[in-house]
Coordinates of C-alpha atoms in Angstrom, one line a residue:
V81 CA -34.0 -21.5 -12.4
D82 CA -35.4 -22.4 -9.1
W83 CA -32.5 -24.8 -8.6
L84 CA -30.2 -22.0 -9.1
D85 CA -31.3 -20.2 -6.2
Y86 CA -30.4 -23.5 -3.8
A87 CA -27.0 -24.7 -6.2
I88 CA -24.8 -20.7 -6.4
P89 CA -25.6 -20.0 -2.7
L90 CA -24.6 -23.5 -1.0
F91 CA -21.3 -23.3 -3.7
F92 CA -20.4 -20.7 -1.8
V93 CA -21.3 -22.1 1.4
V94 CA -19.0 -25.0 0.7
E95 CA -16.0 -22.8 -0.9
I96 CA -15.8 -20.1 1.7
S97 CA -16.2 -23.1 4.3
V98 CA -12.8 -24.8 2.9
R99 CA -10.9 -21.9 3.0
F100 CA -12.1 -21.2 7.0
L101 CA -10.7 -24.8 7.7
A102 CA -7.6 -24.2 5.9
E103 CA -6.4 -21.6 7.6
P104 CA -4.0 -22.3 10.3
N105 CA -5.1 -19.5 12.5
K106 CA -8.8 -19.0 12.3
R107 CA -8.6 -15.1 13.6
D108 CA -6.5 -14.7 10.7
F109 CA -9.3 -15.5 8.2
F110 CA -11.4 -12.3 9.1
K111 CA -8.4 -10.4 8.9
S112 CA -8.5 -10.4 5.4
G113 CA -10.8 -7.9 4.1
W114 CA -11.9 -10.1 1.1
N115 CA -12.6 -13.1 3.4
V116 CA -14.9 -10.7 5.6
F117 CA -16.7 -9.1 1.9
D118 CA -17.1 -13.0 1.2
T119 CA -18.4 -13.6 4.4
I120 CA -21.4 -11.3 4.4
I121 CA -22.0 -11.9 0.7
V122 CA -22.4 -15.8 1.7
A123 CA -24.3 -15.0 4.8
V124 CA -27.0 -12.5 3.3
S125 CA -27.5 -15.2 0.1
L126 CA -29.0 -17.5 2.6
I127 CA -31.7 -15.2 3.9
P128 CA -34.7 -16.8 3.7
V129 CA -37.5 -15.1 1.4
N130 CA -40.3 -17.3 1.4
D131 CA -43.5 -16.2 3.4
S132 CA -41.2 -13.1 4.6
E133 CA -41.9 -9.9 4.9
L134 CA -38.8 -8.7 4.1
A135 CA -39.0 -10.9 0.7
Y136 CA -38.7 -8.2 -1.3
V137 CA -36.0 -6.7 0.5
A138 CA -33.9 -10.2 0.9
R139 CA -34.1 -10.6 -3.1
L140 CA -32.6 -7.4 -3.9
I141 CA -30.0 -7.5 -1.2
R142 CA -29.2 -11.2 -3.1
I143 CA -28.3 -9.6 -6.5
F144 CA -25.0 -8.3 -4.4
R145 CA -23.6 -11.9 -4.6
V146 CA -22.4 -11.7 -7.9
L147 CA -19.8 -9.3 -6.5
R148 CA -18.2 -12.8 -5.3
M149 CA -16.8 -12.8 -8.6
V150 CA -14.7 -10.1 -7.6
S151 CA -12.8 -11.9 -5.0
V152 CA -12.8 -14.9 -6.8
I153 CA -11.4 -13.9 -10.1
P154 CA -8.1 -12.0 -8.9
E155 CA -7.8 -9.8 -12.5
L156 CA -11.1 -8.1 -11.1
R157 CA -9.8 -7.9 -7.3
H158 CA -6.7 -6.5 -8.5
L159 CA -9.0 -4.2 -10.6
L160 CA -10.5 -3.1 -8.0
N161 CA -7.8 -2.0 -5.5
S162 CA -6.3 -0.4 -7.8
L163 CA -8.8 2.0 -8.7
L164 CA -9.4 2.2 -4.6
K165 CA -5.6 2.8 -4.2
A166 CA -5.8 5.6 -7.2
L167 CA -8.8 7.5 -5.5
P168 CA -7.0 10.0 -4.2
Q169 CA -5.5 11.1 -7.0
L170 CA -8.1 10.8 -9.3
G171 CA -10.1 13.3 -7.0
Y172 CA -7.6 15.7 -7.0
V173 CA -7.9 15.6 -11.5
A174 CA -11.5 15.5 -11.4
L175 CA -11.8 19.0 -8.8
M176 CA -9.5 19.9 -11.6
M177 CA -11.0 18.9 -14.0
F178 CA -14.7 20.5 -12.6
I179 CA -13.2 24.1 -12.0
I180 CA -12.0 24.0 -16.0
V181 CA -15.6 23.0 -16.6
Y182 CA -17.0 26.3 -14.6
I183 CA -14.6 28.6 -16.0
F184 CA -15.8 27.7 -19.1
A185 CA -19.2 28.0 -18.3
A186 CA -19.2 31.0 -17.0
I187 CA -17.1 31.8 -20.1
G188 CA -20.0 30.4 -22.3
T189 CA -22.7 32.2 -20.3
T190 CA -21.8 35.5 -21.0
L191 CA -21.0 34.8 -24.3
F192 CA -23.5 32.8 -25.7
E193 CA -27.3 33.3 -23.4
E194 CA -28.3 35.0 -26.1
I195 CA -28.0 32.7 -28.9
N196 CA -29.6 29.7 -26.9
E197 CA -30.7 30.5 -23.8
F198 CA -32.0 26.4 -23.5
L199 CA -28.3 25.7 -23.3
W200 CA -26.7 28.3 -21.5
G201 CA -29.3 30.0 -19.2
D202 CA -26.8 29.8 -16.3
I203 CA -24.0 28.3 -15.3
A204 CA -25.3 24.9 -14.0
V205 CA -26.9 24.5 -17.7
S206 CA -23.8 25.7 -19.3
M207 CA -22.1 23.2 -17.6
L208 CA -24.6 20.6 -18.7
T209 CA -23.9 21.9 -22.0
L210 CA -20.1 21.2 -21.9
F211 CA -20.6 17.8 -20.5
R212 CA -22.1 16.9 -24.2
V213 CA -19.3 18.7 -25.5
M214 CA -16.9 16.7 -23.8
T215 CA -18.5 14.1 -24.5
F216 CA -18.6 14.6 -28.4
E217 CA -22.6 14.4 -28.2
D218 CA -23.5 16.3 -31.7
W219 CA -21.2 18.9 -30.0
T220 CA -20.4 20.2 -33.5
D221 CA -24.2 21.2 -33.9
V222 CA -23.6 23.6 -30.6
M223 CA -20.8 25.1 -32.2
Y224 CA -22.3 25.8 -35.4
E225 CA -25.2 27.4 -33.8
T226 CA -22.0 29.9 -31.7
M227 CA -20.1 30.3 -34.9
A228 CA -22.6 31.7 -36.5
V229 CA -23.3 34.7 -34.4
Y230 CA -19.4 34.5 -33.3
P231 CA -17.0 33.4 -36.1
L232 CA -14.0 32.5 -33.7
S233 CA -15.7 31.1 -31.1
W234 CA -14.9 27.5 -32.4
I235 CA -11.5 28.4 -30.5
Y236 CA -13.1 28.4 -27.4
Y237 CA -15.1 24.6 -28.2
L238 CA -11.6 23.0 -29.3
V239 CA -9.4 24.4 -26.1
F240 CA -12.3 23.0 -23.9
I241 CA -12.0 19.9 -25.8
F242 CA -8.3 19.9 -25.6
L243 CA -8.0 20.4 -21.7
N244 CA -11.1 17.9 -20.5
T245 CA -11.3 15.0 -22.6
F246 CA -7.7 14.8 -24.0
A247 CA -5.5 16.0 -21.3
F248 CA -7.4 15.7 -18.0
L249 CA -9.0 12.4 -19.4
N250 CA -5.6 11.2 -20.1
M251 CA -4.4 11.7 -17.1
L252 CA -7.1 9.5 -14.8
I253 CA -6.3 7.0 -17.3
G254 CA -2.8 7.2 -16.8
I255 CA -3.1 7.5 -12.8
V256 CA -5.4 4.3 -13.1
V257 CA -3.0 2.5 -15.3
N258 CA 0.3 3.8 -12.8
V259 CA -1.3 2.4 -9.6
M260 CA -2.3 -1.0 -10.9
E261 CA 1.5 -1.2 -12.2
Q262 CA 2.8 -0.8 -8.9
E263 CA 0.2 -3.1 -7.5
R264 CA 1.6 -6.0 -9.7
A265 CA 4.8 -4.9 -9.1
E266 CA 4.2 -5.0 -4.8
E267 CA 2.6 -8.3 -5.6
H268 CA 5.8 -9.8 -7.5
E269 CA 7.8 -8.2 -4.8
E270 CA 5.8 -9.9 -2.0
A271 CA 5.3 -13.6 -3.7
H272 CA 9.6 -13.6 -4.2
K273 CA 10.8 -12.0 -1.3
N274 CA 11.8 -15.3 -0.2
D275 CA 13.7 -16.7 -3.4
M276 CA 17.0 -16.8 -3.2
T277 CA 19.0 -14.8 -5.9
I278 CA 22.4 -16.0 -7.6
E279 CA 23.9 -13.6 -5.3
D280 CA 22.7 -14.9 -2.0
L281 CA 23.9 -18.5 -3.7
S282 CA 27.0 -17.5 -4.7
A283 CA 27.9 -15.8 -1.0
Q284 CA 27.0 -19.1 1.0
L285 CA 28.9 -21.3 -1.4
E286 CA 32.2 -19.0 -0.6
E287 CA 30.8 -19.3 3.3
L288 CA 31.1 -23.0 2.6
K289 CA 34.1 -23.2 1.1
A290 CA 35.6 -20.7 3.8
L291 CA 34.4 -22.9 6.6
I292 CA 35.6 -26.3 5.1
K293 CA 38.8 -24.5 4.5
T294 CA 38.8 -23.4 8.2
R295 CA 37.6 -27.4 9.5
S296 CA 40.3 -28.9 6.9

């Protein structure tokens, strides 16, 4: 295992050195966020850890070299870019989910506090209980306990599950998928923006024909 501590950083150094030397304009190399990220990870991997007061910290930092896989594997890089771009939209949905949970927690505290103070003692505890319901962690036990006193309380749980689990969580997934599709479309457009279409070729042929006719 010890030889891996030397082989992996050596591989990283060789790989990033080749990429740096292959860059025509060296300054442009560091204009890419991924190149800066890779350089930092490689530099951290080269920190000596033997006989050092910061050996423990350095070894912990070295764990982050596995993050190099994110920049090496295009699919992971694409996924991370999509998640970062989706954060603003995800934030609004998460805020709406929090509001719904807070409202239902206030209702649950008012109705069910006397039934089980451990689960519904205050709004904060009720929010934790609703998180348990939202993740389906033995949520039926919570529901049946309140149904013993309020037989129609099942409506409370089903409405909450429908809103937060089925509606908003699926909305979060939909946002990420939509951003990923936009990312792929932009990458495809960027990769083929210089490709000539059939219409472009036809137009150029017509121009050549017209030029030949004028000269003849």
